[in-house]
Tab-separated table of C-alpha atoms in Angstrom:
chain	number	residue	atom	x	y	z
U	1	UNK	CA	0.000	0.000	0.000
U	2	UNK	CA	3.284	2.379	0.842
U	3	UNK	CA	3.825	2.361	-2.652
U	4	UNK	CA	1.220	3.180	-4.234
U	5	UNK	CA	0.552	5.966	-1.862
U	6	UNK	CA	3.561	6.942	-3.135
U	7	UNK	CA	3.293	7.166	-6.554
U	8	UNK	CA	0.107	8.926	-5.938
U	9	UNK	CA	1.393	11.685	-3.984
U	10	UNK	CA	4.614	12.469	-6.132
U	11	UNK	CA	4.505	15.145	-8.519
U	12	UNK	CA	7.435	13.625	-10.711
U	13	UNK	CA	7.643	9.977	-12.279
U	14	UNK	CA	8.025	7.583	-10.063
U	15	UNK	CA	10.873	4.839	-10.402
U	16	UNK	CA	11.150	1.622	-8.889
U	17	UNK	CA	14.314	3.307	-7.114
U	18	UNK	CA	12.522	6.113	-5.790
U	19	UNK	CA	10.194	3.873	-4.075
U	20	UNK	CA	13.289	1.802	-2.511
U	21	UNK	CA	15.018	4.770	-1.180
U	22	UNK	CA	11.140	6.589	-0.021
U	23	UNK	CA	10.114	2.955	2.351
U	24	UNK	CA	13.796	2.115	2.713
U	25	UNK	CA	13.682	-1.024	1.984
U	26	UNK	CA	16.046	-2.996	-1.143
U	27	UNK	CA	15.252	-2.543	-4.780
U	28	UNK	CA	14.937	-6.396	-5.418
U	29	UNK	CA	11.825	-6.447	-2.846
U	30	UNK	CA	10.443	-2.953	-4.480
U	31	UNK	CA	10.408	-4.578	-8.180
U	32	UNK	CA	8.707	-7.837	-6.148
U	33	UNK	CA	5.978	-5.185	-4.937
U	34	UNK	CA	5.713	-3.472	-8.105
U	35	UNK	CA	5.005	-6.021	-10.253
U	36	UNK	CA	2.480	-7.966	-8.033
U	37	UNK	CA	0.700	-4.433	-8.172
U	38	UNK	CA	1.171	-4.403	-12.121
U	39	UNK	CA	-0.341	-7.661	-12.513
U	40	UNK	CA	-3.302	-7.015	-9.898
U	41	UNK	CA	-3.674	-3.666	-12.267
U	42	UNK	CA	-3.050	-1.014	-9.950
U	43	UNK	CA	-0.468	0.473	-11.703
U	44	UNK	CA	1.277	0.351	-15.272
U	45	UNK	CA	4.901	0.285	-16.087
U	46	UNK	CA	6.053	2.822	-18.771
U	47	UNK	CA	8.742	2.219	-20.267
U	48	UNK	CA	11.689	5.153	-20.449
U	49	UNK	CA	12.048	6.745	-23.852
U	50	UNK	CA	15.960	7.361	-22.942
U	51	UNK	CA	16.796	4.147	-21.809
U	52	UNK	CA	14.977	0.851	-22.289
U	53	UNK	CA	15.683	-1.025	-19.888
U	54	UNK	CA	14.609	1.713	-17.094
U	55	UNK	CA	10.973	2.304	-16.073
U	56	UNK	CA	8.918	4.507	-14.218
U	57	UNK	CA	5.052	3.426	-12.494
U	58	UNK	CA	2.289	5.384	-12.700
U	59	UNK	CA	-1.436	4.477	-10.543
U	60	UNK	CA	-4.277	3.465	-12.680
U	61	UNK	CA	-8.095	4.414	-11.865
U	62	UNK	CA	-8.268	0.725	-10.247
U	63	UNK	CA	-5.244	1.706	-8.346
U	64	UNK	CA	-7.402	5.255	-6.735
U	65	UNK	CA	-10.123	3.249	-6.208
U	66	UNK	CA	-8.427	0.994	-3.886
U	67	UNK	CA	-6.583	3.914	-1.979
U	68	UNK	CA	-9.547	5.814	-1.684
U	69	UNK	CA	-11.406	2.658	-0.571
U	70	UNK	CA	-8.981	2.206	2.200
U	71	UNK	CA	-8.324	5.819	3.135
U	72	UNK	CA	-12.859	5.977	3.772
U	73	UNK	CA	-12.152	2.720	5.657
U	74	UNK	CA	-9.135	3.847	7.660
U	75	UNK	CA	-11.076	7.025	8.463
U	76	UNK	CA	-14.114	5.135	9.455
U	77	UNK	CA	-11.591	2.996	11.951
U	78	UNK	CA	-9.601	5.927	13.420
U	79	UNK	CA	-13.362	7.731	14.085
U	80	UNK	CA	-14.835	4.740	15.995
U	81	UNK	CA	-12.088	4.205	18.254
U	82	UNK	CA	-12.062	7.885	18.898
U	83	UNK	CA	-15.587	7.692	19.943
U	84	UNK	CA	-15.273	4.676	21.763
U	85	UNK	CA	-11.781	5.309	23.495
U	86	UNK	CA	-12.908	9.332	24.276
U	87	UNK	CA	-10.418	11.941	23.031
U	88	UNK	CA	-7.869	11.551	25.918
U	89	UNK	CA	-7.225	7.768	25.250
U	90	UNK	CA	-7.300	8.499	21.689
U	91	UNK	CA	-4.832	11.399	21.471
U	92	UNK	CA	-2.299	9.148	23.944
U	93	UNK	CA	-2.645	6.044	21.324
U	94	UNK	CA	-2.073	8.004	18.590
U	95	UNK	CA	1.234	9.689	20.299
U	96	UNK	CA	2.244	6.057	21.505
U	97	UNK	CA	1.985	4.611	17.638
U	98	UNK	CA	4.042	8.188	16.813
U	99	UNK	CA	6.767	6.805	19.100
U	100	UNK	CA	6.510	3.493	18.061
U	101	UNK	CA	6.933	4.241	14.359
U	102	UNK	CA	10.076	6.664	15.489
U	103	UNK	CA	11.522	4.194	17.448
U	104	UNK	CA	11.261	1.416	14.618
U	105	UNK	CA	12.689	3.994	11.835
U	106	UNK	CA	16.012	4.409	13.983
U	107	UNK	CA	16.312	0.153	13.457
């Protein structure tokens, strides 16, 4: 799902690279990801007119869908355990997952 967020959000054309370096994980797993999401559809491979054997990604309409499937979803989520949890236990679970994510970036 990170990449294709990606791709979304970038203004330039999107390489299999740039998506490596952005999640920080190695190009061999990125090309894994990107071509399981070529092959479900939710994004296309065009090919470089300066070199053939590079390639950028761009998202296909199947490819929003999904993403703004989730985001409704995710939004849905985050709102229910808000109400449920109350705005104080809410705001400290969101700053605990904050820390969480910071502490598993400096692995």
């Amino acid at each position: 799902m990170g990449a294709l967020i990606y791709v979304q959000k970038s203004e330039d054309k999107v390489t299999p690279l740039m998506i490596s370096t952005f999640l920080g994980i190695a190009k061999p797993s990125v090309t894994d990801m990107v071509n399981a999401l070529i092959k479900k559809t939710y994004l296309v491979k065009v090919p470089s007119e300066i070199d053939k054997r590079s390639y950028t990604v761009e998202i296909t309409d199947k490819g929003h869908e999904l993403l703004e499937s989730t985001a409704k979803e995710y939004l849905g989520t985050m709102d229910f355990l808000e109400e449920k949890m109350g705005y104080q236990k809410f705001s400290l679970f969101i700053q605990l997952l904050q820390e969480a994510n910071e502490l598993l970036s400096e692995e």
